[in-house]
Amino acid sequence: MTVEMMLVLGLVVSAVILFATERFPADLVALIIMAALLLSSLITPEEAISGFSNPATITVGAMFVLSAGLYRTGAVNAVGNALARLGRKSYILTIAAMMLVIGIISAFINNTAAVVIFLPIVLGVARDTHTSASRLLMPLSYASMFGGVCTLVGTSTNILVSSIIERRGLAPIGMFELTDMGLIFFGAGVVYMLLAGIWLIPDRGGEDETDKRLGSGDYVTEIIIQPDARSVGTVLAQSPLLHELDLKSIEVFRDGRRIDGPPEQIELREGDHLKVRCDLENFRKIQQRRGISLRHESDQGGEGKGMLEETKLVEAVIAPNSTLDGRSLKEARFRSRYGFSALAIRHQGRVVREDLETIVLRAGDVLLFDLGPREIEWLRPDRTFVVISEVQAPVFRKRKTAIALAVVTAVVAGAALGVVPIMSGAIIGCIVMVLARCLSMEEAYEAIDWKVIMLMAGVVTLGIAMEKSGAALFLSKFIVYAVGGAGPSVMVAVLYLFSALATAVLSNNATVALLIPIVFATADSMKIDPRPLIMAVTFAASLDFMTPFGYQTNTLIYGPGRYRFSDYLRVGAPLNIIFWVLATIFIPRFWPF
């Protein structure tokens, strides 16, 4: 083993550890690895920045803009509204229709974007049909992944793989080359979910809930006793605050210190801080009480904006790749950036009891805000959040719907027929979207998920270093020695399984960037066509059902569905096994060795 191999493999191990532990954001890890490769002279400066000019990176950025054009014109939302009307008939019909609709849409726009659009709609369906959101959101996420693997543009992973193999001299992945295998996964996944999966999903809400939204769950917030509060001078156990509100728990703090003791002995005083746990309905009641202020209102030096203007309690999920992921509100300077504070936080499916400003947030967490109309308008387009409360619907440019649909159809058709490369077509489509005023330039810039772009650009360089140093060939020899004698079909099974497990702890794009160079070296050693092995890695990297963090759509529903980690494992593990068997059987048939 050469020094270059050892350096590259050391960086690979470091990257895997950093990706898995989530100590740093995934995009930052990718850029750190890129910088380390550059400083160690394992790659040239041109190779280091080649990821930014990679056709996959540019195409994925353009697809984000095209997806935003569909959303801004209401093209996708109209389908969602039709689904909402259909969903009132029966639970099974709701699931079947929703999975079919989201699967089809996810085949042609980024599947994460599709889930972002449908999340508030599905929560509304859950409320209207008196169904727990947990019973609907997991099928939504899974169906988006089923559809995403049916076409080249369904996921960024497919586009990245196509670019990598084209650079290696293979034909790029065709627009519908994945469709046959993808439809098998789609059909098997829907059948599994209808017959078994939905019955394994826990019901995270009882039928007697006042409101089926996430807001009906418990939150923790801090309130301050004002001089005119009726509870001043009463003991906690007899206070009007405790008797007139359904507060699940109360902790009293005075001068920064917690007051311990039985409720019958704690006398409430002016200025006491109370940390209370309650549901959304009681938040509303707290806001209306005389002599009680929420902490963020007191900090502003007024009686609370809820007393000055009509406000709404708004719930927002922290989006995957959000700037808040991995940071606290204090570290992100949230208050100075937005001008308002969170009232409460639901942190990864559980009630948070620590100070709200210092909790390290994760994608999927839910924040509760008390906002006026203007603030809601500021928050809704912010890519940091996905607003899931029932707020006033955004204004769509419905006159441009036909244009947006025509542009996306032309991009897909042009690539499928070989008239224009997908990257060129996507760029032209973005220009037409802006010129036709389906969306503005500002909205186009905001639509691009720059964290995904940086991640893709960074991991591409690691793949280059693995090939250039010979590390990929070195690792492939171990794989061939271990299972190569069992035949190519077994190699497909091994690579699919390894990729599925890897993407559960790494990002899907990082998984393919690491494994595709090894696939080429393995195929060369076995003297077989690398394409079936490439397809095994490609499909597996975009079909992780077992963890809430292995794929962005799973992360997005984690908080709103009030799921636990074990829920994904219980429902998703059998599905992963089914797909593994199907891949082993059908990939060699669609892509012969």
XYZ file of C-alpha atoms in Angstrom:
593
model
C 0.000 0.000 0.000
C 1.410 3.373 -1.008
C 1.501 6.518 1.099
C -1.126 8.101 -1.174
C -3.463 5.152 -0.618
C -3.046 5.364 3.144
C -3.758 9.111 3.113
C -6.870 8.728 0.981
C -8.212 5.795 3.000
C -7.517 7.734 6.197
C -9.565 10.627 4.849
C -12.330 8.231 3.792
C -12.515 6.825 7.335
C -12.491 10.354 8.759
C -15.285 11.387 6.413
C -17.408 8.375 7.365
C -16.968 9.124 11.080
C -17.815 12.804 10.634
C -20.828 12.059 8.445
C -22.121 9.420 10.871
C -21.615 11.412 14.080
C -23.087 14.604 12.567
C -20.646 16.674 14.584
C -20.394 19.009 11.620
C -22.888 19.620 8.783
C -22.481 17.166 5.897
C -21.679 19.897 3.387
C -18.947 21.289 5.629
C -17.458 17.812 6.034
C -17.332 17.400 2.259
C -15.558 20.745 1.849
C -13.103 19.931 4.649
C -12.186 16.664 2.935
C -11.804 18.506 -0.367
C -9.444 21.018 1.278
C -7.442 18.222 2.928
C -7.006 16.451 -0.406
C -5.879 19.704 -1.974
C -3.394 20.573 0.775
C -1.903 17.078 0.687
C -1.430 17.381 -3.104
C -3.495 14.240 -3.689
C -5.547 16.221 -6.203
C -4.771 19.264 -8.300
C -6.519 22.634 -7.817
C -8.444 21.996 -11.049
C -9.618 18.619 -9.730
C -10.534 20.177 -6.383
C -13.015 22.600 -7.919
C -14.213 20.218 -10.632
C -17.189 19.267 -8.473
C -18.612 22.769 -8.804
C -18.544 22.582 -12.599
C -19.711 18.974 -12.635
C -22.823 18.565 -14.820
C -24.581 16.786 -11.943
C -24.095 19.718 -9.564
C -25.383 22.218 -12.116
C -28.299 20.007 -13.142
C -29.433 19.453 -9.558
C -29.339 23.214 -8.910
C -31.438 23.810 -12.014
C -33.944 21.126 -11.004
C -34.472 22.915 -7.685
C -35.446 26.025 -9.645
C -37.802 24.101 -11.944
C -39.483 22.521 -8.901
C -39.915 25.981 -7.383
C -41.539 27.172 -10.603
C -44.128 24.411 -10.355
C -44.819 25.319 -6.745
C -45.049 29.094 -7.281
C -47.634 28.638 -10.020
C -49.727 26.244 -7.915
C -49.327 23.360 -10.381
C -48.536 20.796 -7.700
C -50.751 22.326 -5.025
C -53.833 21.814 -7.220
C -53.140 18.088 -7.239
C -52.732 18.178 -3.479
C -56.099 19.834 -2.989
C -57.768 17.139 -5.099
C -56.084 14.528 -2.918
C -57.419 16.263 0.185
C -61.003 15.993 -1.120
C -60.544 12.331 -2.031
C -58.961 11.521 1.307
C -62.144 12.128 3.259
C -63.701 8.883 2.015
C -61.567 6.207 3.686
C -58.157 5.668 5.259
C -57.042 2.975 2.796
C -58.200 5.052 -0.174
C -56.352 8.042 1.264
C -53.093 6.083 1.560
C -53.380 4.503 -1.890
C -54.224 7.788 -3.634
C -51.582 9.752 -1.747
C -48.796 7.261 -2.482
C -49.723 7.121 -6.167
C -49.852 10.909 -6.521
C -46.664 11.679 -4.588
C -44.826 8.839 -6.336
C -45.673 10.129 -9.799
C -44.791 13.715 -8.917
C -41.508 12.668 -7.260
C -40.422 10.965 -10.471
C -40.256 14.329 -12.231
C -39.315 16.833 -9.530
C -36.928 16.369 -6.625
C -38.659 14.062 -4.151
C -37.634 16.124 -1.112
C -39.210 19.205 -2.701
C -42.361 17.188 -3.358
C -42.657 16.204 0.318
C -42.087 19.822 1.406
C -45.044 20.861 -0.759
C -47.327 18.046 0.382
C -46.507 18.052 4.099
C -49.010 20.773 5.119
C -51.629 19.286 2.783
C -51.330 15.805 4.278
C -51.473 17.217 7.814
C -54.717 18.913 6.806
C -56.063 15.609 5.471
C -55.129 13.955 8.768
C -57.065 16.564 10.698
C -60.123 16.484 8.434
C -60.324 12.676 8.400
C -59.658 12.356 12.159
C -56.538 10.300 11.435
C -53.285 10.540 13.344
C -50.625 12.297 11.241
C -48.214 9.472 11.987
C -50.400 7.090 9.963
C -50.069 9.269 6.850
C -46.643 10.878 6.881
C -44.498 7.751 6.715
C -46.316 6.468 3.594
C -45.844 9.965 2.134
C -42.070 9.858 2.643
C -41.670 6.285 1.437
C -43.773 6.849 -1.699
C -41.647 9.862 -2.616
C -38.606 7.580 -2.561
C -40.403 4.937 -4.650
C -41.119 7.557 -7.304
C -37.713 9.210 -7.058
C -35.878 6.116 -8.324
C -38.083 5.769 -11.407
C -36.379 8.465 -13.495
C -33.054 10.203 -13.847
C -34.313 13.466 -12.329
C -36.227 11.992 -9.360
C -33.256 12.316 -7.005
C -29.960 14.183 -7.012
C -28.237 10.819 -6.488
C -29.296 9.509 -9.887
C -27.985 12.634 -11.594
C -24.686 12.438 -9.700
C -24.131 8.783 -10.642
C -24.921 9.530 -14.273
C -22.307 12.282 -14.326
C -19.642 10.141 -12.645
C -20.026 7.190 -14.999
C -20.128 9.458 -18.051
C -16.782 10.911 -17.003
C -15.472 7.354 -16.817
C -16.482 6.678 -20.417
C -19.814 4.899 -19.903
C -23.072 6.073 -21.403
C -24.961 8.354 -18.990
C -28.130 7.084 -17.356
C -31.104 7.630 -19.656
C -34.123 9.579 -18.508
C -36.222 6.411 -18.225
C -33.467 3.793 -17.970
C -34.292 3.262 -14.299
C -38.045 3.097 -14.839
C -38.558 -0.681 -15.199
C -36.716 -1.477 -11.989
C -38.164 1.610 -10.314
C -41.736 0.544 -11.103
C -41.083 -2.867 -9.555
C -39.914 -1.127 -6.393
C -42.875 1.257 -6.593
C -45.430 -1.538 -6.967
C -43.880 -3.741 -4.296
C -43.548 -0.801 -1.919
C -47.171 0.290 -2.274
C -48.447 -3.292 -1.855
C -46.281 -3.768 1.243
C -47.450 -0.510 2.799
C -51.148 -1.247 2.144
C -51.029 -4.858 3.350
C -48.541 -4.609 6.210
C -46.657 -1.336 6.539
C -49.499 0.962 7.546
C -50.565 -1.479 10.255
C -47.056 -1.401 11.738
C -47.051 2.395 11.974
C -47.892 3.516 15.515
C -50.817 5.826 16.143
C -49.219 8.833 17.823
C -52.515 10.531 18.599
C -55.714 9.462 20.293
C -59.164 9.991 18.837
C -60.096 12.333 21.649
C -57.549 14.986 20.679
C -59.014 18.445 20.257
C -56.766 19.097 17.260
C -55.006 16.476 15.140
C -52.242 18.804 14.156
C -48.803 18.506 15.623
C -49.683 21.480 17.763
C -52.020 19.340 19.834
C -48.968 17.690 21.323
C -47.136 18.951 24.365
C -44.704 21.861 24.387
C -42.557 23.525 27.005
C -42.435 27.309 27.278
C -41.605 29.953 29.872
C -44.051 32.529 31.256
C -43.560 35.449 33.647
C -45.918 36.456 36.448
C -46.819 40.158 36.130
C -47.925 42.392 39.045
C -51.605 42.249 38.078
C -51.769 38.456 37.837
C -54.448 36.861 40.001
C -51.989 34.158 41.000
C -49.659 36.589 42.797
C -49.699 35.819 46.508
C -51.336 32.395 46.149
C -49.650 29.075 46.627
C -49.056 27.135 43.413
C -51.502 24.345 44.259
C -54.382 26.851 44.741
C -53.443 29.365 42.036
C -55.980 30.266 39.303
C -53.220 29.522 36.800
C -53.121 25.870 37.783
C -56.869 25.444 38.239
C -58.057 27.203 35.107
C -55.484 25.897 32.638
C -54.605 22.328 31.733
C -50.890 22.547 32.470
C -49.133 19.184 32.460
C -46.271 20.371 34.651
C -44.967 23.603 36.215
C -41.487 24.508 37.432
C -41.013 27.792 39.319
C -37.818 29.857 39.027
C -36.988 32.975 41.076
C -33.869 35.080 40.589
C -32.485 32.433 38.278
C -32.895 29.593 40.810
C -35.446 26.799 40.775
C -37.856 26.761 43.732
C -38.271 23.218 44.971
C -40.943 21.897 47.284
C -44.559 20.690 47.259
C -47.037 22.896 45.322
C -48.917 23.582 48.561
C -45.871 25.450 49.944
C -44.630 27.438 46.915
C -46.057 30.954 46.989
C -46.094 32.702 43.600
C -44.666 36.209 43.429
C -44.428 39.016 40.907
C -41.609 38.357 38.424
C -41.484 34.596 38.953
C -40.533 32.628 35.845
C -42.584 29.500 35.278
C -41.573 26.755 32.901
C -44.836 25.087 31.894
C -45.756 22.097 29.770
C -49.056 22.193 27.897
C -50.715 21.682 24.549
C -51.394 24.208 21.784
C -54.912 25.048 22.979
C -53.592 26.054 26.386
C -50.917 28.179 24.745
C -53.787 30.200 23.302
C -55.371 30.527 26.730
C -52.080 31.637 28.289
C -51.792 34.400 25.697
C -55.224 35.742 26.662
C -54.696 35.791 30.435
C -54.227 39.077 32.230
C -50.994 39.336 34.176
C -49.212 36.549 32.322
C -46.630 37.157 29.617
C -44.600 34.783 27.542
C -40.891 35.224 28.089
C -40.149 36.453 24.569
C -42.844 39.116 24.953
C -41.346 40.368 28.191
C -37.921 40.531 26.572
C -39.339 42.956 24.027
C -40.370 45.289 26.794
C -44.075 45.324 25.994
C -47.206 43.566 27.013
C -46.818 41.100 24.198
C -47.473 41.556 20.567
C -50.432 39.209 20.940
C -52.174 42.098 22.757
C -51.272 44.643 20.069
C -52.193 42.937 16.813
C -53.927 39.834 15.596
C -51.421 37.009 15.672
C -51.423 33.306 14.973
C -49.634 30.388 16.535
C -47.551 28.967 13.718
C -45.706 25.663 13.711
C -42.684 25.142 11.481
C -40.457 22.117 10.908
C -36.717 22.652 10.633
C -35.969 21.547 7.080
C -33.206 19.112 6.096
C -29.979 21.016 5.341
C -31.326 23.993 7.296
C -28.858 26.497 8.734
C -30.370 25.679 12.148
C -29.532 21.979 11.915
C -26.851 21.286 14.513
C -27.040 24.769 16.088
C -28.951 26.371 18.936
C -31.179 29.403 18.508
C -28.607 31.416 20.415
C -25.724 30.291 18.192
C -27.743 31.052 15.072
C -28.615 34.552 16.418
C -32.212 33.673 15.674
C -33.758 36.567 17.549
C -31.666 39.237 15.804
C -32.110 37.612 12.398
C -35.897 37.142 12.470
C -37.075 39.629 15.071
C -39.097 37.070 17.035
C -38.476 34.079 19.291
C -39.699 30.524 19.538
C -42.364 29.889 22.153
C -41.648 26.179 22.352
C -39.769 23.320 20.733
C -40.534 19.680 20.041
C -37.143 18.056 19.804
C -36.925 14.784 17.848
C -40.269 13.467 19.015
C -39.974 14.379 22.699
C -40.806 17.329 24.903
C -37.833 19.589 25.581
C -37.348 20.746 29.148
C -34.068 22.613 28.786
C -33.690 26.297 27.992
C -35.107 26.913 24.530
C -32.258 29.163 23.414
C -29.523 26.601 24.055
C -31.060 23.388 22.701
C -29.018 22.014 19.797
C -31.642 21.702 17.081
C -31.911 18.991 14.450
C -33.744 18.725 11.156
C -37.258 17.489 11.863
C -37.627 19.440 15.120
C -40.702 21.664 15.351
C -40.765 25.240 16.612
C -43.855 27.139 17.727
C -44.100 30.872 16.988
C -46.605 33.623 17.740
C -46.571 35.731 14.579
C -48.357 38.597 12.945
C -49.404 38.545 9.269
C -46.203 40.195 8.012
C -43.976 37.832 9.964
C -45.844 34.823 8.599
C -45.190 36.103 5.086
C -41.485 36.407 5.902
C -41.328 32.923 7.359
C -43.257 30.989 4.703
C -40.710 31.269 1.839
C -37.717 30.771 4.152
C -36.003 27.496 3.237
C -34.927 27.085 6.865
C -38.466 25.965 7.721
C -41.478 24.163 6.372
C -44.583 25.842 7.797
C -47.119 23.158 8.744
C -49.719 25.166 10.647
C -52.980 26.083 9.007
C -52.052 29.629 8.031
C -53.365 31.697 5.169
C -52.555 29.942 1.884
C -49.825 31.535 -0.236
C -50.823 33.350 -3.410
C -50.022 31.291 -6.514
C -49.452 32.603 -10.032
C -52.168 30.360 -11.447
C -52.106 32.031 -14.866
C -48.584 30.690 -15.284
C -49.419 27.094 -14.344
C -49.633 25.871 -17.947
C -46.292 27.486 -18.793
C -44.543 25.887 -15.810
C -45.929 22.453 -16.676
C -44.939 22.889 -20.319
C -41.371 23.874 -19.388
C -40.822 20.870 -17.125
C -42.417 18.544 -19.683
C -40.133 19.918 -22.398
C -37.026 19.445 -20.233
C -37.911 15.826 -19.454
C -38.968 15.022 -23.029
C -35.895 16.658 -24.517
C -33.581 14.587 -22.333
C -35.556 11.375 -22.898
C -35.495 11.761 -26.693
C -31.842 12.776 -26.776
C -32.665 16.150 -28.306
C -30.754 18.072 -25.643
C -28.639 16.928 -22.635
C -30.432 17.090 -19.319
C -28.088 19.797 -17.971
C -28.601 22.049 -20.995
C -32.344 21.491 -20.999
C -32.627 22.218 -17.270
C -30.671 25.471 -17.585
C -32.787 26.614 -20.521
C -35.921 25.630 -18.594
C -34.870 27.810 -15.657
C -34.332 30.782 -17.930
C -37.764 30.332 -19.514
C -39.377 30.033 -16.066
C -37.932 33.397 -15.032
C -38.628 35.135 -18.357
C -42.235 33.886 -18.244
C -42.475 35.195 -14.662
C -43.380 31.837 -13.201
C -40.928 32.889 -10.501
C -38.594 35.819 -9.907
C -34.792 35.772 -9.934
C -34.809 36.155 -6.141
C -37.123 33.160 -5.807
C -34.901 31.177 -8.171
C -31.835 31.857 -6.022
C -33.764 30.990 -2.856
C -35.001 27.732 -4.400
C -31.519 26.258 -4.740
C -30.497 24.132 -1.776
C -26.908 25.308 -1.540
C -26.041 22.744 1.120
C -26.806 19.956 -1.344
C -24.754 21.731 -4.008
C -21.746 22.085 -1.686
C -22.059 18.481 -0.549
C -22.112 17.172 -4.102
C -19.193 19.346 -5.169
C -17.136 18.210 -2.190
C -17.733 14.460 -2.396
C -16.952 14.332 -6.127
C -13.330 15.191 -5.340
C -13.076 12.303 -2.865
C -14.085 9.889 -5.616
C -11.421 11.381 -7.887
C -8.773 10.906 -5.192
C -9.788 7.274 -4.636
C -9.358 6.499 -8.317
C -6.171 8.527 -8.749
C -4.382 7.052 -5.716
C -5.347 3.454 -6.423
C -7.343 3.186 -3.169
C -10.456 2.125 -5.069
C -8.576 -0.716 -6.774
C -7.061 -1.758 -3.449
C -10.478 -2.012 -1.766
C -12.031 -3.772 -4.737
C -9.481 -6.586 -4.476
C -10.729 -7.371 -0.974
C -14.327 -7.415 -2.176
C -13.528 -9.667 -5.141
C -11.478 -11.973 -2.936
C -14.336 -12.255 -0.413
C -17.357 -12.752 -2.678
C -16.207 -12.578 -6.289
C -16.055 -16.357 -6.592
C -19.786 -16.624 -5.877
C -20.640 -14.880 -9.131
C -21.786 -11.457 -10.359
C -25.342 -11.801 -8.987
C -24.001 -12.268 -5.484
C -21.828 -9.187 -6.018
C -24.991 -7.226 -6.888
C -26.580 -8.413 -3.644
C -23.491 -7.545 -1.583
C -23.101 -4.063 -3.057
C -26.814 -3.293 -2.696
C -26.766 -4.371 0.959
C -23.575 -2.470 1.725
C -24.884 0.677 0.010
C -28.199 0.469 1.872
C -26.407 0.223 5.202
C -23.936 2.969 4.291
C -26.611 5.460 3.251
C -28.327 4.961 6.614
C -25.367 6.709 8.284
C -23.965 8.759 5.397
C -25.735 10.972 2.920
C -26.927 9.272 -0.250
C -24.648 11.407 -2.424
C -21.621 10.664 -0.243
C -22.383 6.943 -0.464
C -22.348 6.832 -4.264
C -19.298 9.098 -4.507
C -17.356 6.680 -2.294
C -18.607 3.438 -3.817
C -18.790 4.085 -7.569
C -14.967 4.132 -7.976
C -14.811 0.822 -6.090
C -17.553 -0.569 -8.341
C -15.550 0.207 -11.468
C -12.428 -1.442 -10.045
C -14.436 -4.477 -8.921
C -16.080 -4.925 -12.314
C -12.707 -4.617 -14.015
C -11.239 -7.307 -11.742
C -14.176 -9.638 -12.418
C -14.161 -8.842 -16.176
C -17.846 -7.942 -16.185
C -19.934 -4.948 -17.265
C -19.969 -2.452 -14.356
C -23.482 -1.158 -15.097
C -25.464 -3.717 -13.039
C -23.189 -3.081 -10.064
C -23.610 0.674 -10.550
C -27.387 0.270 -10.559
C -27.275 -1.699 -7.308
C -25.446 1.156 -5.591
C -27.636 3.821 -7.215
C -30.955 2.311 -6.151
C -29.807 1.369 -2.649
C -28.452 4.849 -1.924
C -31.886 6.432 -2.502
C -34.008 3.820 -0.730
C -33.261 4.014 2.978
C -36.387 3.326 5.033
C -34.833 2.224 8.325
C -33.692 5.496 9.885
C -35.073 9.026 10.192
C -31.767 10.545 9.057
C -30.724 8.309 6.156
C -32.831 10.257 3.677
C -34.094 13.836 3.753
C -37.787 13.011 3.385
C -37.642 10.750 6.443
C -36.050 13.569 8.434
C -38.698 16.019 7.310
C -41.602 13.981 8.725
C -39.830 12.961 11.939
C -41.123 15.828 14.107
C -44.610 16.318 12.592
C -45.312 12.583 12.782
C -44.051 12.387 16.392
C -42.095 9.298 15.402
C -39.409 7.469 17.302
C -36.279 5.962 15.809
C -37.664 2.460 16.355
C -40.745 3.263 14.240
C -38.623 3.579 11.112
C -36.783 0.374 11.924
C -39.998 -1.591 12.493
C -41.718 -0.420 9.315
C -38.690 0.140 7.095
C -36.474 -2.891 7.792
C -38.832 -5.418 6.138
C -39.199 -3.064 3.175
C -35.423 -2.779 2.816
C -35.144 -6.567 2.843
C -37.879 -6.921 0.184
C -36.138 -4.380 -2.048
C -32.786 -6.119 -1.514
C -34.253 -9.407 -2.760
C -35.965 -7.714 -5.722
C -32.756 -5.916 -6.678
C -30.760 -9.150 -6.576
C -33.294 -10.852 -8.857
C -34.136 -8.126 -11.372
C -31.070 -5.888 -11.745
C -29.074 -8.611 -13.581
C -32.077 -9.135 -15.885
C -32.469 -5.471 -16.816
C -28.701 -4.855 -16.986
C -26.971 -8.132 -18.017
C -23.361 -8.704 -17.099
